[in-house]
XYZ file of C-alpha atoms in Angstrom:
593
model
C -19.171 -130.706 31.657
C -16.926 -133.378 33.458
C -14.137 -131.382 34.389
C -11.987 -134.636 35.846
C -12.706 -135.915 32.431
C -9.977 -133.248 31.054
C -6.606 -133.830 30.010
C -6.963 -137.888 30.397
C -5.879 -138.070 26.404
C -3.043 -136.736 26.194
C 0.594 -139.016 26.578
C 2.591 -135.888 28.092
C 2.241 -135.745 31.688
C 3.008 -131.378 31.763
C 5.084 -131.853 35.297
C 7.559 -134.490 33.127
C 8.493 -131.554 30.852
C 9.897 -129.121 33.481
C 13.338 -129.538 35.007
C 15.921 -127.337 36.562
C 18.036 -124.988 35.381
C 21.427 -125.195 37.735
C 22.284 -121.706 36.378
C 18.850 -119.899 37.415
C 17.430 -122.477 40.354
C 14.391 -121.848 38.285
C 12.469 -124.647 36.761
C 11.895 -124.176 33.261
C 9.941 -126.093 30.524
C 12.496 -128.606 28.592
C 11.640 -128.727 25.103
C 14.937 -130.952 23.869
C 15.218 -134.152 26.072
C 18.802 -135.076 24.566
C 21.009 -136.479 27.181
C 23.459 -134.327 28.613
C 22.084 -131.266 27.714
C 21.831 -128.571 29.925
C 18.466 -125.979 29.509
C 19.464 -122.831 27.586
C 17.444 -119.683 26.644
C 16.722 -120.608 23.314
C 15.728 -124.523 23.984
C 13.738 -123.454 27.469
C 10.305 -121.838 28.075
C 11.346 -120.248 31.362
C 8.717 -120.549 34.284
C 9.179 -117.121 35.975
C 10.144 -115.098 33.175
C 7.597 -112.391 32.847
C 7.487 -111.963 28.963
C 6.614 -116.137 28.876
C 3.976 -115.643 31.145
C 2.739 -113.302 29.080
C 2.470 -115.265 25.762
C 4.598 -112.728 23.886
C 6.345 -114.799 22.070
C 3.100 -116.040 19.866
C 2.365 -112.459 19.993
C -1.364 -113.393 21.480
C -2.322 -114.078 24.884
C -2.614 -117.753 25.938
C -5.583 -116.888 28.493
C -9.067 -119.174 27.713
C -6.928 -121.387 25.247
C -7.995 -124.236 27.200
C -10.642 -124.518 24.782
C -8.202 -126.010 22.035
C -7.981 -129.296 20.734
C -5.636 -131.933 22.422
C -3.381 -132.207 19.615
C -2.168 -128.366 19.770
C 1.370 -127.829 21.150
C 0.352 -124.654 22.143
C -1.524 -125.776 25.147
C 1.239 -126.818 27.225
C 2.864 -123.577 26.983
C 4.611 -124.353 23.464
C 5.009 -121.722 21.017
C 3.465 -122.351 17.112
C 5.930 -120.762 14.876
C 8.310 -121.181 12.356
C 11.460 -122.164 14.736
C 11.445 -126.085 14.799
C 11.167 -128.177 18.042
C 12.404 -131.573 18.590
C 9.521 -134.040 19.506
C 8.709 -134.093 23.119
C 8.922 -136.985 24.671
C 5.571 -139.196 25.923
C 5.653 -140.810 29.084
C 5.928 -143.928 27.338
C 8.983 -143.155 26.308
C 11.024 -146.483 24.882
C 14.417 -145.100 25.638
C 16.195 -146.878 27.777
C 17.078 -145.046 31.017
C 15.065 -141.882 30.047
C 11.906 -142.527 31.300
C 10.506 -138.879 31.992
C 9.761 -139.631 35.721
C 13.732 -140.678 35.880
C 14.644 -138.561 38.203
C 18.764 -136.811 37.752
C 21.293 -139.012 38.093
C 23.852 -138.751 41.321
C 26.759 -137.892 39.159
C 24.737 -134.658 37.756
C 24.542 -132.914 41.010
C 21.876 -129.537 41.040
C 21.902 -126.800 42.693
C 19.686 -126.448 45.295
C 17.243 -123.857 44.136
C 16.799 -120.166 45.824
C 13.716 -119.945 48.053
C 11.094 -118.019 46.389
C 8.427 -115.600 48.063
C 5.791 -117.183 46.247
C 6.594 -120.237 48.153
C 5.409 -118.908 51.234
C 1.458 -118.827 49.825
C -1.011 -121.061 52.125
C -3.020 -124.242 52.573
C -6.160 -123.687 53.948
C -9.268 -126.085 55.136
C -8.998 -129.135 54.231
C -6.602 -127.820 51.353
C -8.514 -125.495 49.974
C -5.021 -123.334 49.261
C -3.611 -126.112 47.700
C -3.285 -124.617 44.079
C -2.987 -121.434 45.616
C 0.504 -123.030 46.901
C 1.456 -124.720 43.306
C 0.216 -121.721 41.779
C 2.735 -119.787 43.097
C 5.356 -121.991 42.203
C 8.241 -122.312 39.546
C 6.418 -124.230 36.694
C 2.497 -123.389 37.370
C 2.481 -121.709 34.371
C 2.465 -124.876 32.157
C -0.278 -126.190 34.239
C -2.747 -123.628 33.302
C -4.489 -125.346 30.568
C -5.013 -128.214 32.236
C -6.313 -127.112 35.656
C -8.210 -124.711 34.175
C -11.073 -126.685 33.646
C -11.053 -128.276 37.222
C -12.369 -125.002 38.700
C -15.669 -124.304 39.463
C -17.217 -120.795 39.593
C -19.938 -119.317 41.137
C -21.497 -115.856 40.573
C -22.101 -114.002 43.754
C -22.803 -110.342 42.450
C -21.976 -107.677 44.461
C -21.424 -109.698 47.292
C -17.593 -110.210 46.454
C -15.030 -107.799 44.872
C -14.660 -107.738 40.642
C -10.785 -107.430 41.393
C -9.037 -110.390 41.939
C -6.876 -108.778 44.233
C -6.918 -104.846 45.646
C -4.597 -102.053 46.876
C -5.742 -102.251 50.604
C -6.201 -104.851 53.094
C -7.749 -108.412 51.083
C -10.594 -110.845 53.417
C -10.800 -114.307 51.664
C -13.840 -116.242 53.032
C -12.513 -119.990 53.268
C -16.285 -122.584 53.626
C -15.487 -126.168 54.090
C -19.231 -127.535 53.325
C -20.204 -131.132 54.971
C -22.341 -131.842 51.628
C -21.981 -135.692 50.736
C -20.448 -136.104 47.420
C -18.219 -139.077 46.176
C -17.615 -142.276 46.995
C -16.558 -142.603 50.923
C -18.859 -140.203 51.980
C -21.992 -141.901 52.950
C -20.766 -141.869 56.777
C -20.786 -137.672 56.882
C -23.017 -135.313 56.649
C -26.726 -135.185 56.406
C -28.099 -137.495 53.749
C -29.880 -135.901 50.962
C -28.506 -132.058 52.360
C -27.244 -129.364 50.036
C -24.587 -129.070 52.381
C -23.660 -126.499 55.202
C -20.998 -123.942 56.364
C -19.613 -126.752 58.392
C -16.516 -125.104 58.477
C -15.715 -121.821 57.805
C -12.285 -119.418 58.179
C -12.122 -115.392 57.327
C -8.385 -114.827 56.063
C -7.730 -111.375 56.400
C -4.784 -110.218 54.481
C -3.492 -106.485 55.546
C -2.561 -103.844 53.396
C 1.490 -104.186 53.522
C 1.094 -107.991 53.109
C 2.799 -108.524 56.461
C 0.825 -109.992 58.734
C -2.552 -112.098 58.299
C -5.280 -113.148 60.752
C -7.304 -116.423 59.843
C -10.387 -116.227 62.369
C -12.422 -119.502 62.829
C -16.485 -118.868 62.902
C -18.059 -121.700 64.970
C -20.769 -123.443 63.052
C -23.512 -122.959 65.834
C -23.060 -119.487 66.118
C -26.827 -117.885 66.775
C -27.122 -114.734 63.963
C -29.231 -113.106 61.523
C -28.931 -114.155 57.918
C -29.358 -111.074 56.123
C -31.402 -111.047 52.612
C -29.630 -112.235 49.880
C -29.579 -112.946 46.095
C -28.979 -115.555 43.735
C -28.229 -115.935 40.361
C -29.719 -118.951 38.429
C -28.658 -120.747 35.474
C -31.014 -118.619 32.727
C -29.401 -115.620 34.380
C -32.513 -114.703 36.315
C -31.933 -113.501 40.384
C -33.721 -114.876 43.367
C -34.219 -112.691 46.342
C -33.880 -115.116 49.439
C -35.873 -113.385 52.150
C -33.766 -112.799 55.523
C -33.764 -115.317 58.687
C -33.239 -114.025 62.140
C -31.903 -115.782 65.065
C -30.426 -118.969 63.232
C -27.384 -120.891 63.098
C -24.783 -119.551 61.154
C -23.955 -122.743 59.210
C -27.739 -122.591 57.525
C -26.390 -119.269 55.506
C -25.152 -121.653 53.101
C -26.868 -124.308 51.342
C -30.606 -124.134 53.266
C -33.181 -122.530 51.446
C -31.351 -122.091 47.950
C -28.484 -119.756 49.757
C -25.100 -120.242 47.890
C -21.878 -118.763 48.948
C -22.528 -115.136 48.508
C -25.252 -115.355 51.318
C -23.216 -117.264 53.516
C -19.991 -113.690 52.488
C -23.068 -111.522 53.286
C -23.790 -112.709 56.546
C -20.232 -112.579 57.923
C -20.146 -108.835 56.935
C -23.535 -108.549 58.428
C -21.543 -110.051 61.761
C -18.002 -108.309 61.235
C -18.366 -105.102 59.623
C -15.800 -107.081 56.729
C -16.583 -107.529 53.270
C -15.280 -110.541 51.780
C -13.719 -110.172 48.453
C -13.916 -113.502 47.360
C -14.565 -117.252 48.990
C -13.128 -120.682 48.130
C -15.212 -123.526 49.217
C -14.259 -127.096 49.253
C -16.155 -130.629 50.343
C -15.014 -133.566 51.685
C -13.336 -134.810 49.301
C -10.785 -132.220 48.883
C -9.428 -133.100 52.551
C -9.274 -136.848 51.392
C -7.244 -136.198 47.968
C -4.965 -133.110 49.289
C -3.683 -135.010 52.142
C -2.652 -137.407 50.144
C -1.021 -135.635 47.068
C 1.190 -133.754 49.516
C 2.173 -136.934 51.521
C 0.083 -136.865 54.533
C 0.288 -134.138 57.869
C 2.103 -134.386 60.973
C -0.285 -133.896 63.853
C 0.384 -134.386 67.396
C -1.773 -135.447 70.182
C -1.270 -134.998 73.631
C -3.601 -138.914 74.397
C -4.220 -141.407 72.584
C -7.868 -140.989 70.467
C -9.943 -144.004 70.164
C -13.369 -142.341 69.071
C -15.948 -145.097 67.151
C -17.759 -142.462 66.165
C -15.551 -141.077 63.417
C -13.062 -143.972 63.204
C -9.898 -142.430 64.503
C -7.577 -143.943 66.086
C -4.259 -142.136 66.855
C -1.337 -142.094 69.525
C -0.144 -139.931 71.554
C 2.364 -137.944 70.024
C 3.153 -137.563 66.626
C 2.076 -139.442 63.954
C 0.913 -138.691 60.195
C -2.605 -138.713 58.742
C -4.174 -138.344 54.976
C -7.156 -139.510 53.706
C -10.167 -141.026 55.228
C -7.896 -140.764 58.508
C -7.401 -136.765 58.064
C -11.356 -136.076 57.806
C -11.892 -138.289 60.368
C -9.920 -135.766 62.915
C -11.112 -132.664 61.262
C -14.542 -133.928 61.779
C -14.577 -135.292 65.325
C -15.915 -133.419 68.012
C -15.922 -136.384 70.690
C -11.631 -136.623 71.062
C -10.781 -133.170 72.429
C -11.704 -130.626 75.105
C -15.328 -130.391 75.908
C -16.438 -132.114 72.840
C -17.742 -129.292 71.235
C -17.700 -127.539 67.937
C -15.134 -124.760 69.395
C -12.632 -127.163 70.857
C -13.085 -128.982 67.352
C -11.933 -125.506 65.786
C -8.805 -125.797 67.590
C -7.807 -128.862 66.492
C -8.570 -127.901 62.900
C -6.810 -124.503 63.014
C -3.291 -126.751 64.505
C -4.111 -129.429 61.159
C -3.794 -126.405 59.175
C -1.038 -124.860 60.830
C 0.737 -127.915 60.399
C -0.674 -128.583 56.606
C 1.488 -124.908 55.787
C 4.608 -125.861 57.498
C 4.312 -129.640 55.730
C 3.989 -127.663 52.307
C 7.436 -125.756 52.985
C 9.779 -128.372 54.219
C 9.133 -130.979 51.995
C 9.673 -131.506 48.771
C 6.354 -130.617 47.514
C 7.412 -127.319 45.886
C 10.672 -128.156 44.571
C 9.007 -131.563 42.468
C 7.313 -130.917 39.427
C 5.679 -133.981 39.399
C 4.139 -133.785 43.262
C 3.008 -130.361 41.900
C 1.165 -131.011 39.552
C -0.644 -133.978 41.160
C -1.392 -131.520 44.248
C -2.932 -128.846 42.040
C -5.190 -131.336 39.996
C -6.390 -132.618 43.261
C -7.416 -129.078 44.640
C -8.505 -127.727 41.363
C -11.234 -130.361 40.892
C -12.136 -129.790 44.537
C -12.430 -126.497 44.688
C -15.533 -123.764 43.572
C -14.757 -120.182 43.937
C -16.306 -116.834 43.072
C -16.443 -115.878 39.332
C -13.305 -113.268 39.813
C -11.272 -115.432 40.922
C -12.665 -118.398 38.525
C -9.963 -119.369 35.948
C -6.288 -120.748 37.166
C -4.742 -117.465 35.778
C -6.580 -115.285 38.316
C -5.881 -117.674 41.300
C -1.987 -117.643 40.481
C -2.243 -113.785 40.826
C -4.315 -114.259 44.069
C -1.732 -116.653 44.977
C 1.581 -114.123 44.669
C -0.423 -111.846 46.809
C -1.178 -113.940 49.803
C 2.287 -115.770 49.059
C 4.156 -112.202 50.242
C 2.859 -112.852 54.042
C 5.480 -114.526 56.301
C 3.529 -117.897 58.084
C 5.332 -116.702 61.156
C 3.094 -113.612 61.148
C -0.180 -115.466 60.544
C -2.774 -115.719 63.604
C -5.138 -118.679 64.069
C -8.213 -117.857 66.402
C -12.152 -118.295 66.854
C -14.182 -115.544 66.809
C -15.167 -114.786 70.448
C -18.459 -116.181 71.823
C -20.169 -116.655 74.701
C -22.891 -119.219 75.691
C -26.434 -118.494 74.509
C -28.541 -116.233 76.766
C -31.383 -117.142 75.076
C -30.790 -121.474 76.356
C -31.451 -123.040 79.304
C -29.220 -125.385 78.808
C -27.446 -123.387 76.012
C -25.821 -125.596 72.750
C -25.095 -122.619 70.636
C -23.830 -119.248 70.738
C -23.628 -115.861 69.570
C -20.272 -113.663 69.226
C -19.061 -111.558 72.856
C -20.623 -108.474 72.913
C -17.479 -106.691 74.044
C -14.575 -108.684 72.705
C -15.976 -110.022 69.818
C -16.443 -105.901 68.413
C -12.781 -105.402 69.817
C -11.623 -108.015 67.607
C -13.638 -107.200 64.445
C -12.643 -102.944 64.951
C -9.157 -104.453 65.230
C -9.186 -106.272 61.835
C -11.486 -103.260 60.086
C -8.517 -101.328 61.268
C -5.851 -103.782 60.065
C -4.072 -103.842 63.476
C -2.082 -106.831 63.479
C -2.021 -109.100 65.607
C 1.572 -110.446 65.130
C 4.831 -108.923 65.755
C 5.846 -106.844 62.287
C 9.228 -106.070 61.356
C 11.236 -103.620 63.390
C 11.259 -100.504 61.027
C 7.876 -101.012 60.507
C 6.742 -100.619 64.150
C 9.063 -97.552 64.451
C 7.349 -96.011 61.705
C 4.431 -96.845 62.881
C 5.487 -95.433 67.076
C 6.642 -92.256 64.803
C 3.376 -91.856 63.721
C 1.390 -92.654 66.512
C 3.237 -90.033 68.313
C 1.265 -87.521 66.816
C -1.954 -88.283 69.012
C 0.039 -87.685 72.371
C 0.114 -84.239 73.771
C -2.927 -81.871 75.387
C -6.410 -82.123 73.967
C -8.489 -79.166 73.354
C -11.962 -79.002 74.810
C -14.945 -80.376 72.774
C -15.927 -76.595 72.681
C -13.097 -75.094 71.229
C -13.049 -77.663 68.524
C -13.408 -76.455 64.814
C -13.863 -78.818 61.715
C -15.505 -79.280 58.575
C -16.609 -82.526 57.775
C -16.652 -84.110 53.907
C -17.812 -87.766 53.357
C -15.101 -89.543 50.874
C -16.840 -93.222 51.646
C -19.571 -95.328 50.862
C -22.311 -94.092 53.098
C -24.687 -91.731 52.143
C -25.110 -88.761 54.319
C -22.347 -89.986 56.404
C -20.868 -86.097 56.554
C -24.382 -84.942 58.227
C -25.035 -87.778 60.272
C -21.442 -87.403 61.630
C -21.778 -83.675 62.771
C -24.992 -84.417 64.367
C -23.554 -86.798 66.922
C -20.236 -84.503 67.080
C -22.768 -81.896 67.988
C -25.005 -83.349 70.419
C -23.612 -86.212 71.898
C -19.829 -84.514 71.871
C -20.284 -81.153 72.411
C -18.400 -80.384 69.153
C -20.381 -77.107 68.284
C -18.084 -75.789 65.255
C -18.497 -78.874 63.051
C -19.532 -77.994 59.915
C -21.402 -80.645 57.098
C -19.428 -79.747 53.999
C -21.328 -82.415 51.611
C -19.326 -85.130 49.476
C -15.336 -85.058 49.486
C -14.337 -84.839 45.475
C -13.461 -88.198 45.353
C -14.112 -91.611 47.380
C -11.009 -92.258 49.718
C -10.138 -95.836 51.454
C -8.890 -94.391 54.796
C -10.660 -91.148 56.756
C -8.067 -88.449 57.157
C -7.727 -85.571 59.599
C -5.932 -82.368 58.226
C -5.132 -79.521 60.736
C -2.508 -77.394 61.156
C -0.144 -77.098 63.924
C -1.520 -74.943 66.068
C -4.369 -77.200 66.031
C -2.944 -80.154 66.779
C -4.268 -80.048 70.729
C -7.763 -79.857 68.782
C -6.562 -82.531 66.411
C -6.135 -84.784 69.453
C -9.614 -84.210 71.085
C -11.149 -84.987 67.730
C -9.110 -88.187 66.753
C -9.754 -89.436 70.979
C -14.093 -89.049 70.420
C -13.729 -90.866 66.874
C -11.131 -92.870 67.356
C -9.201 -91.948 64.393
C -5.787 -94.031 63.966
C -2.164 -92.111 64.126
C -2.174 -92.802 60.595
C -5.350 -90.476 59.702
C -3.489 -87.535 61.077
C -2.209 -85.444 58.348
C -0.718 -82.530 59.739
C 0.445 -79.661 57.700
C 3.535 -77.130 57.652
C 1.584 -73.664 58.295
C -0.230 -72.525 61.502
C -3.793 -72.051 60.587
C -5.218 -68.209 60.734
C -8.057 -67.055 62.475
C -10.979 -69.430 62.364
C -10.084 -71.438 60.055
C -10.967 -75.318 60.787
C -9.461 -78.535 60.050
C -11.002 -80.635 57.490
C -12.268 -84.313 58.345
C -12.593 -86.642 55.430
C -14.819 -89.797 56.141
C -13.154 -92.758 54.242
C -14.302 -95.915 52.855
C -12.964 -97.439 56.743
C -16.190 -95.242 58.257
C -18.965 -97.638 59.608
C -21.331 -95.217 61.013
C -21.784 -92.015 63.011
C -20.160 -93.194 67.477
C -18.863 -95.743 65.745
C -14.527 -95.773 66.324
C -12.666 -95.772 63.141
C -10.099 -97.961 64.473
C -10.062 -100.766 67.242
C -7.733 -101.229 69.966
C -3.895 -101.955 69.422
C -3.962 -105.325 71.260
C -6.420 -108.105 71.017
C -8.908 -108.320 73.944
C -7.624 -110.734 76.912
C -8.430 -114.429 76.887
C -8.417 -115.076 73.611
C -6.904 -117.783 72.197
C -4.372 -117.315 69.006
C -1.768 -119.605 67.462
C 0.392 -119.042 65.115
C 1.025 -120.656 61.554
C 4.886 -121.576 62.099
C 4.258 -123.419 65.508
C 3.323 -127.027 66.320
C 1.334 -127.845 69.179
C -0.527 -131.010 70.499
C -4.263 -131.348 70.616
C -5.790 -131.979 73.827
């Protein structure tokens, strides 16, 4: 199916219909074009009205009506039934002065519209959040029909989640592939390739949608692609056998691997399970740069490189197009001229991408909208669950509630290959590199949260100061609430011989599954609460102490949660990031060196 093919015959340009409402701010979809009039409840279709998302005014849902013919009003949003609308008006529109793309005259001031949280959603490699930004936006409704069929979906099994979004903490895999598709291309990538994680981000959203960390995996990292399946077109599944000590950019594309390899192999590395991934080619760095109006970057000397093309100043200056993948793409113009040093200068493009999306114009113009999201919709392939431009607009709200001022850029911490001579990969820092991964497992943040929060949080973690019973005088009963099997025994095995724990007791499968692993004791046991939560390294927010002192030999109970990884291994990482390590932060520009 040729999905750019869609939409090209129809005369009504959707983005021409939607105007604003000076008594909301909202932008709502104009069905009467008479001059002079203002948008009123019973003319309008309003954008962020929840009963209009909804469909309930056909009384049946609009999702999968992309399907319709071109003629029905219904796709755009329009109601069929028996209340009569004037005629919209086509683009080619012969009234005089009332062209659709007219834009208000200076005598009909508007008011400037309210900010909206679901402004605040991101733009990711090479634009890859694009319609995730538009989606969230006054007006995306309308759009739905027509992006729809822009998105491509691939089936990953139970390598991703079958929610589009979930309670706890959310990790979005982001894959910028170098496969050569389009006209431009020919001068990237390897001719004839299916394409490679060339570039590749793990969004982690946390739980309370405050804070986010993006984390950068370097494209020569040295790891073990773990077995994997794929689904083919007649449904059938095709076990790709395992690969050890390979670069990380093979787990997608090589050897019939598709994206759900490439989400297995970073859990394989992290200990985090992707719940979905967005992938994007060249092309979508080319077209997005240009729908929104090119992206400030900054560079501290001037770049001259012949092998990519670039030329830039120093200092600021704007890029889009073939000029924007040419400096995500160069390796020779910064640092060391290697891959990591050409991480940093893509994490600042993006950085600067999300603060170029919220203060221009972009989200306040329903036309610039709309030619944004067909651009990134007909770039973009994600995982079935997230495969149809309803789903991604919910996706969308739920990234859109994090602040970019609490968003962390970084690279996953390497060192040079052992294993080299004269080493040209690497493979992830034994010590901070697990810091870093038990830190996001954990959902520690790594920005600065809001101040109640933190004193909630200092409330809490008060609980695990104070004297700490010896290992022998320690009494629990462990259940396993998670997803390991046997976890309860395995864990009172090590808390017996490696601990000294002697009065830990295997009591079998907790009733239900649980996200978090929870410590209940009393308080008299709280000194044994301590000693237990210090060998596991339990989080303040696992301790659940009760109001009654417990009697005689009664123990505490230990539930393991879906957040246990293993018998030694801690529960939670540290509160701080591990020294040395680079992060930057959405909301701030800096200069590539």
């Amino acid at each position: 199916m040729d999905a750019h093919s869609r939409g090209r015959a129809d005369d009504i340009d959707p983005a021409d219909q939607w105007v604003l409402n000076p008594n909301t701010g909202n932008y709502e979809l104009r069905l009467d074009h008479s001059a002079g009039e203002s948008s009123s409840p019973s003319r309008t279709a309003t954008a962020e009205g929840t009963g209009r998302r909804g469909g309930s005014r056909t009384g049946s849902s609009r999702e999968g009506s992309g399907r319709r013919g071109s003629g029905s009003r219904e796709r755009e949003g329009v109601p069929d039934g028996p209340r009569q609308v004037p005629g919209q008006r086509s683009r080619r529109s012969s009234q005089p002065g009332r062209g659709a793309a007219e834009p208000p005259s200076a005598g009909r001031r508007k008011r400037k519209p309210k900010k909206s949280r679901k402004k605040k959603a991101l733009l990711w490699t090479g634009g890859v959040m694009a319609f995730v930004v538009v989606a969230g936006s006054a007006g995306a409704y309308a759009l739905y029909q027509k992006l729809n069929g822009n998105i491509d979906a691939i089936d990953v099994g139970d390598a991703g989640s079958k929610n589009v979004v979930t309670d706890g903490p959310m990790n979005i895999l982001i894959i910028g592939t170098d496969k050569r598709t389009g006209k431009g291309n020919e001068g990237y990538g390897d001719k004839g390739s299916e394409g490679h994680a060339d570039t590749t981000i793990l969004f982690h959203v946390s739980e309370d949608r405050t804070n986010a960390t993006a984390m950068s995996i370097p494209r020569d990292l040295m790891t073990e692609i773990p077995e994997c399946e794929t689904k083919n077109e007649d449904g059938t599944t095709t076990v790709i056998p395992g690969t050890p000590n390979v670069r990380f950019n093979t787990s997608l594309g090589q050897n019939g691997r598709n994206p759900g390899c490439t989400m297995q192999t970073v859990e394989n590395i992290t200990g985090l399970k992707p719940d979905h991934f967005m992938m994007v080619d060249f092309n979508a760095v080319k077209a997005l740069t240009s729908a929104v109006g090119g992206v400030k970057v900054c560079m501290a000397k001037p770049i001259d490189d012949p092998k990519s093309h670039l030329k830039l100043p120093q200092g600021e200056s704007k890029v889009e197009g073939e000029q924007a993948l040419a400096l995500l793409r160069t390796r020779d113009s910064f640092g060391n001229r290697s891959d990591l040093d050409r991480i940093k200068v893509q994490q600042q493009f993006l950085g600067s991408m999300i603060r170029e999306m919220k203060s221009s114009d972009t989200l306040t113009n329903p036309k610039k909208l709309y030619k944004l999201a067909d651009a990134a919709t007909k770039a973009l392939t994600v995982d079935t669950a997230i495969g149809d431009a309803k789903k991604l607009m919910t996706l969308a709200e739920e990234i859109g509630k994090v602040d970019t001022k609490n968003i962390s850029f970084l690279t996953m911490p390497v060192i040079d290959n052992p294993a080299e001579p004269k080493p040209v990969t690497v493979v992830v820092d034994p010590v901070k590199g697990e810091q870093l991964f038990a830190m996001m497992r954990s959902d520690t943040s790594l920005t600065e949260v809001k101040q109640k929060e933190k004193a909630a949080k200092g409330k809490q973690a008060a609980l695990l100061k104070g004297p700490k019973a010896e290992a022998a005088d320690v009494r629990v009963d462990v259940l396993n609430g998670g997803e390991i099997p046997g976890a309860a025994g395995s864990t009172v095995t090590w808390l017996q011989n490696e601990q000294g724990v002697l009065k830990s007791t295997n009591k079998a499968n907790a009733p239900e599954k649980i996200k978090k692993t929870t410590l209940e004791y009393a308080p008299n046991q709280a000194d044994q609460a301590r000693a237990l939560a210090e060998m596991m390294g339990l989080p303040a927010t696992a301790m659940k102490q009760g109001t009654a002192d417990a009697e005689g030999l009664e123990a505490m109970v230990l539930t393991l949660g879906a957040d246990f990884k293993g018998a030694g291994q801690l529960i939670t990482g540290p509160a701080k990031p591990p020294k040395d390590i680079e992060k930057a932060s959405a909301d701030k520009a800096v200069c590539a060196q």
